Coordinates of C-alpha atoms in Angstrom, one line a residue:
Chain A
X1 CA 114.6 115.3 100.1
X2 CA 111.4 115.6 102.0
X3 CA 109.5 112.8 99.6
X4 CA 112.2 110.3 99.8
X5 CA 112.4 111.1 104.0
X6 CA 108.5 110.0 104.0
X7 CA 109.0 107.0 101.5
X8 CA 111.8 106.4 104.1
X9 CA 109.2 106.3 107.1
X10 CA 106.4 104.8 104.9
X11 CA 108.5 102.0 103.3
X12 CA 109.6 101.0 107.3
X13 CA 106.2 101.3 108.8
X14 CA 104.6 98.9 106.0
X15 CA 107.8 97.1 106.5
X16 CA 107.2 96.4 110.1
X17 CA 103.6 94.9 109.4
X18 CA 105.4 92.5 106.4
X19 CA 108.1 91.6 109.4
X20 CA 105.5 90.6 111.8
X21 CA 103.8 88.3 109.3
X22 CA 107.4 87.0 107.9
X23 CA 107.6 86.2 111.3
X24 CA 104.7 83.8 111.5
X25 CA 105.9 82.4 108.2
X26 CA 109.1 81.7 109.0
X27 CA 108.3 80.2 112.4
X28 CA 106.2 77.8 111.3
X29 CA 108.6 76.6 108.4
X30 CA 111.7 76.9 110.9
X31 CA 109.6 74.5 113.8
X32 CA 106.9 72.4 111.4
X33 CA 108.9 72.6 108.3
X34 CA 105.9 73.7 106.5
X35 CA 104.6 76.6 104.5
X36 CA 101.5 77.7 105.5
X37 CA 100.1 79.3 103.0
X38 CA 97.0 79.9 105.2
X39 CA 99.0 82.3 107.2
X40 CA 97.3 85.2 104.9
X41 CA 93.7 84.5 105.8
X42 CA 94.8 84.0 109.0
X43 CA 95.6 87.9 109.2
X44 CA 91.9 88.7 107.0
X45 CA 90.4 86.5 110.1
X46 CA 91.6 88.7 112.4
X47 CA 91.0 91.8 110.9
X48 CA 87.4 90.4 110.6
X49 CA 86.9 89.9 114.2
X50 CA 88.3 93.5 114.8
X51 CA 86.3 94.7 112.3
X52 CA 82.9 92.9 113.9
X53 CA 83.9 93.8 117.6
X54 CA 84.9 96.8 117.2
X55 CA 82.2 98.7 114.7
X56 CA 79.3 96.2 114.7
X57 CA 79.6 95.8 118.6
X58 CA 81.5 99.3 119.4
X59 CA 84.2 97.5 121.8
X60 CA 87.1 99.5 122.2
X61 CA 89.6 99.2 119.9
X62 CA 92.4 97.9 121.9
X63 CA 90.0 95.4 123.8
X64 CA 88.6 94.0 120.3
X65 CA 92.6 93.8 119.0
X66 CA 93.3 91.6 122.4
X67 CA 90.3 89.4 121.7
X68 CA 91.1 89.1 117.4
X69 CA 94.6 87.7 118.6
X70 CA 92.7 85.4 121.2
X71 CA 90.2 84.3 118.2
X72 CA 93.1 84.1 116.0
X73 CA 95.6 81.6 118.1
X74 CA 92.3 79.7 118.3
X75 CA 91.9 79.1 114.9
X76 CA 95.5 78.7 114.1
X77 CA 95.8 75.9 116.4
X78 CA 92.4 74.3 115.2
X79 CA 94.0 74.5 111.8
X80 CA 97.3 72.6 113.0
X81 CA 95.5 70.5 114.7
X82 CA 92.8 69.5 112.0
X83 CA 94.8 69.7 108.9
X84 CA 98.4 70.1 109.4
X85 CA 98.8 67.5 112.5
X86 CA 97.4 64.0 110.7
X87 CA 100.0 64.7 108.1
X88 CA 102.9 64.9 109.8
X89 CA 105.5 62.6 108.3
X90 CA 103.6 62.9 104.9
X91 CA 105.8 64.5 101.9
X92 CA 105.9 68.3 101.8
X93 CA 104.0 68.5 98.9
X94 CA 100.5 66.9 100.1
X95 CA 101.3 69.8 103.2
X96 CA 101.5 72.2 100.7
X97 CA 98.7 71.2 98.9
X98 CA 96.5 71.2 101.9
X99 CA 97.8 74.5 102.8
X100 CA 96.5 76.3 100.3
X101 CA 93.0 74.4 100.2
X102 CA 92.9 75.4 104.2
X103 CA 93.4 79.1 102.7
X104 CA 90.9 78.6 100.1
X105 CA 88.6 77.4 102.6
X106 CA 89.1 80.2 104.9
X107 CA 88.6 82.9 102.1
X108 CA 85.1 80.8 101.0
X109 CA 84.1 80.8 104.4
X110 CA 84.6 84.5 105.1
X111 CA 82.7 85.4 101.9
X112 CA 79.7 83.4 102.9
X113 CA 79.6 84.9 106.8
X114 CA 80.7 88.3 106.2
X115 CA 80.3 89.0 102.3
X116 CA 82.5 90.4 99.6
X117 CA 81.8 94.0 100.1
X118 CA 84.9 95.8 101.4
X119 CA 84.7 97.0 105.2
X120 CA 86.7 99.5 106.8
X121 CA 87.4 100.4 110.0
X122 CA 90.7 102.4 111.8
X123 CA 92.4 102.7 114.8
X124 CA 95.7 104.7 116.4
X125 CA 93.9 107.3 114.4
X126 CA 96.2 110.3 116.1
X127 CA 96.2 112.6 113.3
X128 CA 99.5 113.5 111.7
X129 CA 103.2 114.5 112.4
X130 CA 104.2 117.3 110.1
X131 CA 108.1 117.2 109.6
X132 CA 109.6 120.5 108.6
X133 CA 113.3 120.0 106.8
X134 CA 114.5 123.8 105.4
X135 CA 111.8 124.8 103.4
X136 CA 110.2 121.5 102.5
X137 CA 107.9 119.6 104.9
X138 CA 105.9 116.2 104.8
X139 CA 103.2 114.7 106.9
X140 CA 103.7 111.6 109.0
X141 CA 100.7 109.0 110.7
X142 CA 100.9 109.3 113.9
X143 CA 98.9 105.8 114.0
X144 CA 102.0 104.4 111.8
X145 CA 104.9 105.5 113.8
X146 CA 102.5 103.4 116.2
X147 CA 102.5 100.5 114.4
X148 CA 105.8 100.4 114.0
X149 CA 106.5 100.9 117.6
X150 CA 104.4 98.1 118.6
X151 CA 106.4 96.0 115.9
X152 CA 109.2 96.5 117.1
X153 CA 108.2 96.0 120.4
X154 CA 106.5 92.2 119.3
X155 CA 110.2 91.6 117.8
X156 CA 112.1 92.5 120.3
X157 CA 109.4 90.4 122.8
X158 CA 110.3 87.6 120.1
X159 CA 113.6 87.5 120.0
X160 CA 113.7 87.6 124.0
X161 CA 111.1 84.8 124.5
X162 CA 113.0 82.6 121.4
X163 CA 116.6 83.4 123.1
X164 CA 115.6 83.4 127.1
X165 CA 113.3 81.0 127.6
X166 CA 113.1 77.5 128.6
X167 CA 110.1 77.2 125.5
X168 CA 111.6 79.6 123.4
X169 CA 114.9 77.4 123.4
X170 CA 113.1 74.5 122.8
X171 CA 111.7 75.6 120.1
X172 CA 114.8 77.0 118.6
X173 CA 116.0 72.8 119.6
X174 CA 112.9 71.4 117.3
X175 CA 113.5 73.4 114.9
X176 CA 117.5 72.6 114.4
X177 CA 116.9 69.0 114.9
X178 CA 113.2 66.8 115.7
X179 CA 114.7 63.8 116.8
X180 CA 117.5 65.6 118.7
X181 CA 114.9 67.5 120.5
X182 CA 112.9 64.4 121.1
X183 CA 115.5 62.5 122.9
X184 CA 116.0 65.6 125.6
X185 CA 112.5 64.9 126.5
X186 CA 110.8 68.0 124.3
X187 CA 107.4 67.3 122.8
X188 CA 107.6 68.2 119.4
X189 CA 103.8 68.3 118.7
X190 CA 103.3 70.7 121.8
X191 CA 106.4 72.8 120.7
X192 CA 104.5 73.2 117.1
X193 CA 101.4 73.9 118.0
X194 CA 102.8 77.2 120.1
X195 CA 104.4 77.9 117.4
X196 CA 101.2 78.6 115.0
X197 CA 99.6 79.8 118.2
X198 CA 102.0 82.9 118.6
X199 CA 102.7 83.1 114.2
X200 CA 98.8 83.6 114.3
X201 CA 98.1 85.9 117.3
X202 CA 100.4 88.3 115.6
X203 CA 98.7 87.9 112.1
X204 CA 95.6 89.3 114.2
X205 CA 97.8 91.9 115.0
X206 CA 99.0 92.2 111.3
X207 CA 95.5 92.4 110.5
X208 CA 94.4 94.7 112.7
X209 CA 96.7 97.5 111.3
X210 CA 96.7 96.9 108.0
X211 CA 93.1 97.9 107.8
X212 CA 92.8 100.1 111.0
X213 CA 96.4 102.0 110.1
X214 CA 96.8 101.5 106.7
X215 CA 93.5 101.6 105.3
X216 CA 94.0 98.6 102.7
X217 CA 90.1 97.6 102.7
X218 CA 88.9 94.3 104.5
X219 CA 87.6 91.2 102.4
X220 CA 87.8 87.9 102.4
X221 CA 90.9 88.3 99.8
X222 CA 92.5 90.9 101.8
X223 CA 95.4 88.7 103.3
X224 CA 96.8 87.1 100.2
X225 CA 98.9 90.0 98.9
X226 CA 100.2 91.0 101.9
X227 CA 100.5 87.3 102.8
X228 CA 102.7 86.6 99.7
X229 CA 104.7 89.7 100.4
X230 CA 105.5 88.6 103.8
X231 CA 106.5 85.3 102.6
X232 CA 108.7 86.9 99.6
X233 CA 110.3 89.1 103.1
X234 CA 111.1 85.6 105.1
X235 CA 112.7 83.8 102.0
X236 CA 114.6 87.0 101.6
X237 CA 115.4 87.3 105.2
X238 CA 116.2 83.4 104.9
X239 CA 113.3 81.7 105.7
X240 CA 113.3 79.7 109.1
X241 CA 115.7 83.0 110.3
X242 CA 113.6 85.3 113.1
X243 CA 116.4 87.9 112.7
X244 CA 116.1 87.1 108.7
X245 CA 111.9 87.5 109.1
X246 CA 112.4 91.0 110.5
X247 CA 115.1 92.2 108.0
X248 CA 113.2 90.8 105.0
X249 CA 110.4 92.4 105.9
X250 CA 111.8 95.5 106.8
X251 CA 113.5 95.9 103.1
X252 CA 110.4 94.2 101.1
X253 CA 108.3 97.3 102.6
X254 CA 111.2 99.8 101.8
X255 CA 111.4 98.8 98.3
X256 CA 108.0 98.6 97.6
X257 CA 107.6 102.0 98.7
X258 CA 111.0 103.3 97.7
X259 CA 109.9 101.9 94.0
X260 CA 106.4 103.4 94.3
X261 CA 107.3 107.1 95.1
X262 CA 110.7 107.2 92.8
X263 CA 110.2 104.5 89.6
X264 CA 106.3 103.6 88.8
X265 CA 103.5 102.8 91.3
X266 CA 102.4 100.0 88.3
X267 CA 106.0 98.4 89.0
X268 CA 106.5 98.5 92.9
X269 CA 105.6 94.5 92.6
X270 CA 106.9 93.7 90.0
X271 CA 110.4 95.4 91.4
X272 CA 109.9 93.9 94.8
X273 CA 109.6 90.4 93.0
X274 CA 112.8 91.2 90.8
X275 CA 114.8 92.0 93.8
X276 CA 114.1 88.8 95.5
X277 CA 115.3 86.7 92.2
X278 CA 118.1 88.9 92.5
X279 CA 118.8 87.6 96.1
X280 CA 117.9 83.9 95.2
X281 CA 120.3 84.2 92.4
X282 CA 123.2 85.4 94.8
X283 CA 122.5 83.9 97.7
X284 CA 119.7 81.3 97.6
X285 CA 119.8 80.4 101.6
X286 CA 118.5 84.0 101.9
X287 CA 120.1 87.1 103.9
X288 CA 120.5 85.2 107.1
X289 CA 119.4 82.0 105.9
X290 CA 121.8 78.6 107.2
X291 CA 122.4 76.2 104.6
X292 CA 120.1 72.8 105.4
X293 CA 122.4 69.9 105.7
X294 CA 120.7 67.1 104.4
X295 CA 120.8 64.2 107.3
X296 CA 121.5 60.7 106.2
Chain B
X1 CA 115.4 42.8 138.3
X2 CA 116.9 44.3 135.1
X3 CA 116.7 48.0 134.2
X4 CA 116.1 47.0 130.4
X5 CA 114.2 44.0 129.3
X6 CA 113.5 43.6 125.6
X7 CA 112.0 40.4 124.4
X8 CA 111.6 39.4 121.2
X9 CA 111.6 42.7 119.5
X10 CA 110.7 42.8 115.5
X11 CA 111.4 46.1 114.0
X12 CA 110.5 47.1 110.1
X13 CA 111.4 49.9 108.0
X14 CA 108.5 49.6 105.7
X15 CA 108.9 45.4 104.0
X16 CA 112.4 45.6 105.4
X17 CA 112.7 43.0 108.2
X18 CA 115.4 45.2 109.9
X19 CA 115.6 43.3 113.5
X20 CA 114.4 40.1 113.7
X21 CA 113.3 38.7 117.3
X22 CA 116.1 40.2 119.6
X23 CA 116.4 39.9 123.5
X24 CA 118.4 41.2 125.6
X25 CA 118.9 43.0 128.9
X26 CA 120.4 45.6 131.3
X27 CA 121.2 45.1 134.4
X28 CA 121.7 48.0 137.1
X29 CA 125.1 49.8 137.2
X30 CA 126.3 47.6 134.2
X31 CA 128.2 48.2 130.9
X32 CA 126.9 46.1 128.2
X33 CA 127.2 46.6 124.9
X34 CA 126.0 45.7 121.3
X35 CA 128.5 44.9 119.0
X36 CA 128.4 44.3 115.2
X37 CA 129.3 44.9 111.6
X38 CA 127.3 48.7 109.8
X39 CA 124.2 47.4 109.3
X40 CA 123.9 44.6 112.1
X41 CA 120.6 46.6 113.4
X42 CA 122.4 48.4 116.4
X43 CA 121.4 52.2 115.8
X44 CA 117.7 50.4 115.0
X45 CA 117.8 48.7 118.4
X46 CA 118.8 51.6 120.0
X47 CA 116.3 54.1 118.5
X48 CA 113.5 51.0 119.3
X49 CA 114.5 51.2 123.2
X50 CA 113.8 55.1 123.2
X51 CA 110.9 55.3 121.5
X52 CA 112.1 57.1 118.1
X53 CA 110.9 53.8 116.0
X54 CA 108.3 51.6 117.1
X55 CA 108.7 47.7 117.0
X56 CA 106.3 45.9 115.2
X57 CA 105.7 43.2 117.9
X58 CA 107.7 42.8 120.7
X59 CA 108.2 44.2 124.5
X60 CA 110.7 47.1 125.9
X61 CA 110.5 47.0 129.5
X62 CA 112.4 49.5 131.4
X63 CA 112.7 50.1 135.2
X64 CA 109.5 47.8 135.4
X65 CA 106.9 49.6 133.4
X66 CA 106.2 48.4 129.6
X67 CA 107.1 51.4 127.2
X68 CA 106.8 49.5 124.2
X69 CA 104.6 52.3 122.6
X70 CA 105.8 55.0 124.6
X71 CA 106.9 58.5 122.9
X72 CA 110.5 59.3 122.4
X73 CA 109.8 62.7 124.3
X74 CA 108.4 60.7 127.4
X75 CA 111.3 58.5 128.0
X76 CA 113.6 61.3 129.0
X77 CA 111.5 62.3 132.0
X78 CA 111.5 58.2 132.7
X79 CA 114.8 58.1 132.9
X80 CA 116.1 56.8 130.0
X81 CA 118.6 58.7 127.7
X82 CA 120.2 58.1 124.0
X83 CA 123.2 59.8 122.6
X84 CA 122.4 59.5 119.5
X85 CA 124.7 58.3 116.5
X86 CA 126.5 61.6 114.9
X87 CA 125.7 63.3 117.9
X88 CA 123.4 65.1 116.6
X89 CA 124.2 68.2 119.2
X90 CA 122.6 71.5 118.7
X91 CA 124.7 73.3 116.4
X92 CA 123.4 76.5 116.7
X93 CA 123.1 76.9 120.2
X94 CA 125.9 77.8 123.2
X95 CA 126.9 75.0 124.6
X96 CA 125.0 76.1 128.1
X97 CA 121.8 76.1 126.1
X98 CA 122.5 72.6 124.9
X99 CA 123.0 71.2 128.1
X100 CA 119.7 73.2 129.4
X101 CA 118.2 71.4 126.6
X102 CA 119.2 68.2 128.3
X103 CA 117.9 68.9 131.5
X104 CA 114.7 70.1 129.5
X105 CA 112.7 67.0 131.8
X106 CA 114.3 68.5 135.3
X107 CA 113.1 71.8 137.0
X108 CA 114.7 74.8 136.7
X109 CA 115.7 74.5 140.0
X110 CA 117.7 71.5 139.6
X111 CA 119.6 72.1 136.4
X112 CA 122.7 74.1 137.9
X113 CA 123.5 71.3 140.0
X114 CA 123.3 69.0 136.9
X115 CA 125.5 71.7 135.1
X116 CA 128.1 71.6 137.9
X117 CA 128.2 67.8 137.5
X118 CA 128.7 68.0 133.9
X119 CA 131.9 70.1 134.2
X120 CA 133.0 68.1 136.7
X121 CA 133.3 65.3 134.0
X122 CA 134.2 67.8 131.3
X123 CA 135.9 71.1 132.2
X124 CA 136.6 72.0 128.9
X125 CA 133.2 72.4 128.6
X126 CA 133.3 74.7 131.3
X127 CA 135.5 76.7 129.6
X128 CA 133.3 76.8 126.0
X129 CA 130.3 77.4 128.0
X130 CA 129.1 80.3 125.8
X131 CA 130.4 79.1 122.6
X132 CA 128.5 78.4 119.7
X133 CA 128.3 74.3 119.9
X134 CA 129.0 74.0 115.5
X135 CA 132.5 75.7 116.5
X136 CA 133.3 73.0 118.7
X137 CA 136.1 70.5 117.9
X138 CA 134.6 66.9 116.8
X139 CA 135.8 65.7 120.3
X140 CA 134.2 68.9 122.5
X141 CA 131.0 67.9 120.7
X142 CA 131.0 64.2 121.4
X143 CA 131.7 65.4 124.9
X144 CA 128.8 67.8 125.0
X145 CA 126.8 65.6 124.0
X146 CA 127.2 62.4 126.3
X147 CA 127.0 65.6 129.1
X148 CA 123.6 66.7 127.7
X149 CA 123.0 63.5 127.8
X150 CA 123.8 63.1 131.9
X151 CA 121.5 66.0 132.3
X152 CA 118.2 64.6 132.9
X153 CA 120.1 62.3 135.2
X154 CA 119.0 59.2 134.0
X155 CA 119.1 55.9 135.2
X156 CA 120.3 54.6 132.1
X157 CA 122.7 56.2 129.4
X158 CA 122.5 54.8 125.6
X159 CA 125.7 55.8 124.0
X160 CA 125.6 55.1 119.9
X161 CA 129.3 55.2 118.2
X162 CA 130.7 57.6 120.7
X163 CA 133.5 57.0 119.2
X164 CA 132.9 57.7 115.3
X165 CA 134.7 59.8 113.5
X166 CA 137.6 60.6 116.7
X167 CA 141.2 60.6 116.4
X168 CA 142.9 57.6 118.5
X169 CA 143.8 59.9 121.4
X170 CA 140.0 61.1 121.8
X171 CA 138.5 57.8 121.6
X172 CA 140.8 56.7 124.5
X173 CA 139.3 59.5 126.4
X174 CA 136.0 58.9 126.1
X175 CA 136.3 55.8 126.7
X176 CA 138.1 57.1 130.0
X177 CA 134.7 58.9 130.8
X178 CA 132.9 56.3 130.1
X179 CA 134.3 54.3 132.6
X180 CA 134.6 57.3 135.1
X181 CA 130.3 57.7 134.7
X182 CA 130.3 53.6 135.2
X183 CA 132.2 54.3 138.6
X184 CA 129.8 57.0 139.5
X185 CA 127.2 54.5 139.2
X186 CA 125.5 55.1 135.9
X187 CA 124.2 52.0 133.7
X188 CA 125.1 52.0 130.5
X189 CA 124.4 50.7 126.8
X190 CA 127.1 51.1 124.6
X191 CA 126.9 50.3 120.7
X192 CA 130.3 50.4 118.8
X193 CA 132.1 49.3 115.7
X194 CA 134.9 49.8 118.1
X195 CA 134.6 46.1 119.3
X196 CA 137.7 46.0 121.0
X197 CA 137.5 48.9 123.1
X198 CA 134.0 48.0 123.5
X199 CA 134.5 44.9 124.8
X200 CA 137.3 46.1 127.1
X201 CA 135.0 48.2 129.1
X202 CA 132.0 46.2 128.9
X203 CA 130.5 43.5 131.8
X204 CA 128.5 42.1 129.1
X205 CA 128.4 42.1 125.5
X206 CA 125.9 40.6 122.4
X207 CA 127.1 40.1 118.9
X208 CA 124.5 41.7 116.3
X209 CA 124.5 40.2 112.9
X210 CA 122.1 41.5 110.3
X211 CA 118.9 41.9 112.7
X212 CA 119.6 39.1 115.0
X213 CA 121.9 38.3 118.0
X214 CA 124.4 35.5 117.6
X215 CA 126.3 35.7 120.4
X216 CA 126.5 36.6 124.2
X217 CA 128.3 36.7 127.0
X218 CA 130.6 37.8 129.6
X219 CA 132.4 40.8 127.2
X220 CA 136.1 39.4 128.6
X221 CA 134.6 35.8 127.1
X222 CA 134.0 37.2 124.1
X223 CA 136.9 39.1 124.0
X224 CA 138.7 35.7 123.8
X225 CA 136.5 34.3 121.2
X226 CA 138.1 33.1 117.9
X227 CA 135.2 33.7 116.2
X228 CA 134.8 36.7 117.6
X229 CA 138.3 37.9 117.2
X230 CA 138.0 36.5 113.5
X231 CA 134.7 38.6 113.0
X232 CA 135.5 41.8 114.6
X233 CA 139.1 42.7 116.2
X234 CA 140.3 42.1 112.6
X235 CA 142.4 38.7 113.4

């Protein structure tokens, strides 16, 4: 009982971190119709610039997390700008294409500033929670129940600025229909490049605790299996979806976990994987996913 | 001085020669329409006017500035509108959020009195106000979107097929709105299939045929046209 309440608590902190990437995922494809596949290095970027403020510089740890998410919406609007932007109107494929040469390039360039060694670094280190249930008990991170607090509250800051706002409705606009959005006087290119401003200032954030809280170690690869993950949680939340982003990525992390403590630690990806065929299979739009009505 | 000058506009969609050297114009607080068979060039001209597609050579002058190679985003906040063909509404927003949407050019400050004005054309909007606008009846949309439309304000209204895909009844009521904006001053381009209501409400009128115009005139003129009649009120 105790081990499957702490795979409970793991599988939704690590699920939280997968949601706020999803997020970024699914933004982008919801607004630009693209997948970035750079979004991962995005997060490695980030944690790099943590990583170098924080223990090379000795910043404080919130102050360097504030200034990754500044470098961070830098670069992902440099990357928009520079290779996404000139092929707008191009078919999805040469986007996809240049997507994963801008990750390629990102994960070169990292190796040849910063190296290949692995770095570490942590932060909301707190200690632990210990739980007591009858005679059992199990230990919680204090600096995960943090993480997942301050995912939760980037979600709920999400969903508020997406549902209240004049920008956040227009981007909602764009991404239902370009031309639509056009005519009612809303610059589309503007509207996308907030977009992979805000997908990458949380992928800083992303990045900051998955080496800080989670201690997965940082190198220039670091971002491509969580990346993936995150983008196997938006398809299954329905991809485009912000609801579906959070949900997604909030079960991915369960599951992986869930598999990991009860079935085989070898098969946790392999499982997650399976269960997102599965969902295809069923219900290929995704959990919340709309069915895309082709326009004539 | 016209509202809406185009002179000699050539659109392509890549070799296709899709409008071939059309003129026309709009004059304040007039009706005129563009009439013609499905794939006269009508939708094309339209999307030319606000920006959406870009003429190969040719002039769109509106309210005396050239906007030729203007943006479709920056025409709204000029004071130009479309409605486009299909309506094209958002379908997965309230129907307040779509007419915010409309107003997207005007400050905050001015949109409730933009709203107000809307419902005053369309109560029943009014009454869906919060509903999703994809559960709206075909008519309820066409409306909402000819009042997101009015909510920039604009000097002139493009209206493409408002009447597509309405039962009998609804088309007359449009129609009846149309006319009602008219009186309140609005200028309006109206493309249609419809030719005979079209031409009804219209001051003006010119007869698209594959890319070029044929025909123009006073629409009660060409109302009486044989040709006319032959070609298009189905005589």
């Amino acid at each position: 009982m105790a081990q499957f309440l702490e795979a409970l608590v793991n599988g939704i902190s690590l699920g939280s971190l997968y949601a706020i990437i999803a997020l970024g995922y699914s933004m982008v494809y919801g607004i630009a119709k693209m997948l970035n596949f750079a979004h991962g290095d995005v997060i490695m970027v980030g944690g790099f610039a943590v990583f170098i403020l924080m223990v090379s510089n000795g910043w404080q740890p919130l102050l360097a997390v504030i200034a990754a998410m500044f470098i961070c919406t830098v670069l992902g609007m440099l990357i928009e700008r520079l290779a996404y932007k000139p092929l707008r109107g191009a078919p999805s494929l040469a986007v996809l294409i240049t997507a994963i040469g801008v990750s390629y390039f990102l994960q070169n360039a990292a190796q040849l500033l910063w190296g290949a060694n692995p770095k570490f670094f942590t932060i909301l280190d707190y200690g632990n929670l210990t739980v007591h249930i009858g005679d059992s008990q199990f230990n919680i991170s204090i600096g995960k129940l943090l993480s997942v607090a301050v995912s939760v509250a980037i979600m709920v800051g999400l969903s508020l600025f997406t549902g209240k706002t004049r920008i956040g409705k227009s981007m909602r606009a764009v991404s239902e229909d370009r031309g639509a959005a056009q005519l009612m006087g809303i610059n589309v290119n503007a509207t996308i490049a907030i977009t992979f401003a805000i997908g990458s200032a949380l992928a800083a954030v992303a990045g900051a605790m998955l080496v800080g809280v989670y201690g997965v170690q940082l190198s220039p690869t670091t971002g491509a299996m969580p990346g993936i993950k995150a983008f196997t949680a938006a398809v299954f939340g329905g991809i485009g979806s912000i609801p579906g982003a959070m949900i997604g990525g909030i079960l991915i992390g369960l599951i992986e976990i869930l598999v990991g403590t009860f079935v085989s630690t070898d098969l946790k990806d392999a499982l997650t994987f399976a269960v997102l065929i599965v969902m295809l299979v069923a219900k290929p739009t995704g959990l919340l996913g709309k069915p895309m009505r082709e326009k004539v | 001085m016209s509202l809406l000058s185009v002179t000699d506009l050539h659109v392509f969609y890549g070799n296709i020669h899709a409008i071939k050297g059309i003129s026309f114009e709009v004059n304040e607080g007039e009706i005129v329409t563009l009439i013609g068979a499905n794939g006269a060039g009508k939708s094309t001209t339209l999307n030319t006017v606000c920006g959406l597609l870009h003429p190969r050579s040719g002039q769109v002058v509106f309210n005396g500035e050239n906007v030729t190679k203007n943006a479709a985003h920056q025409m709204a906040g000029k004071g130009m509108v479309l409605c486009p063909e299909g309506r094209r509404i958002f379908q997965q927003m309230t129907v307040r959020e779509n007419l915010e949407m409309g107003g997207f050019t005007r400050a905050q400050g001015d949109l409730e009195g933009s709203m107000q004005n809307v419902f005053d054309h369309f109560p029943r909007l009014k009454e869906r106000e919060k509903q999703i606008a994809g559960t709206l009846s075909g008519g309820e949309q066409q409306m909402l979107a000819m009042g997101r439309a009015m909510m920039s304000r604009p000097k002139l209204i493009m209206l493409d097929e408002p009447s597509m895909g309405l039962a009998p009844i609804l088309v007359e009521q449009i129609f009846e709105i149309i006319r009602e904006l008219h009186a309140a001053g609005a200028t309006i381009l109206l493309v249609e299939q419809n030719a005979q209501m079209a031409l009804s409400i219209a001051d003006r009128a010119y007869v698209l045929e594959t890319g070029r115009i044929t025909m123009s005139g006073e629409a009660g003129d060409l109302l009486q046209d044989d040709a006319v009649r032959k070609a298009y009120l189905g005589e």
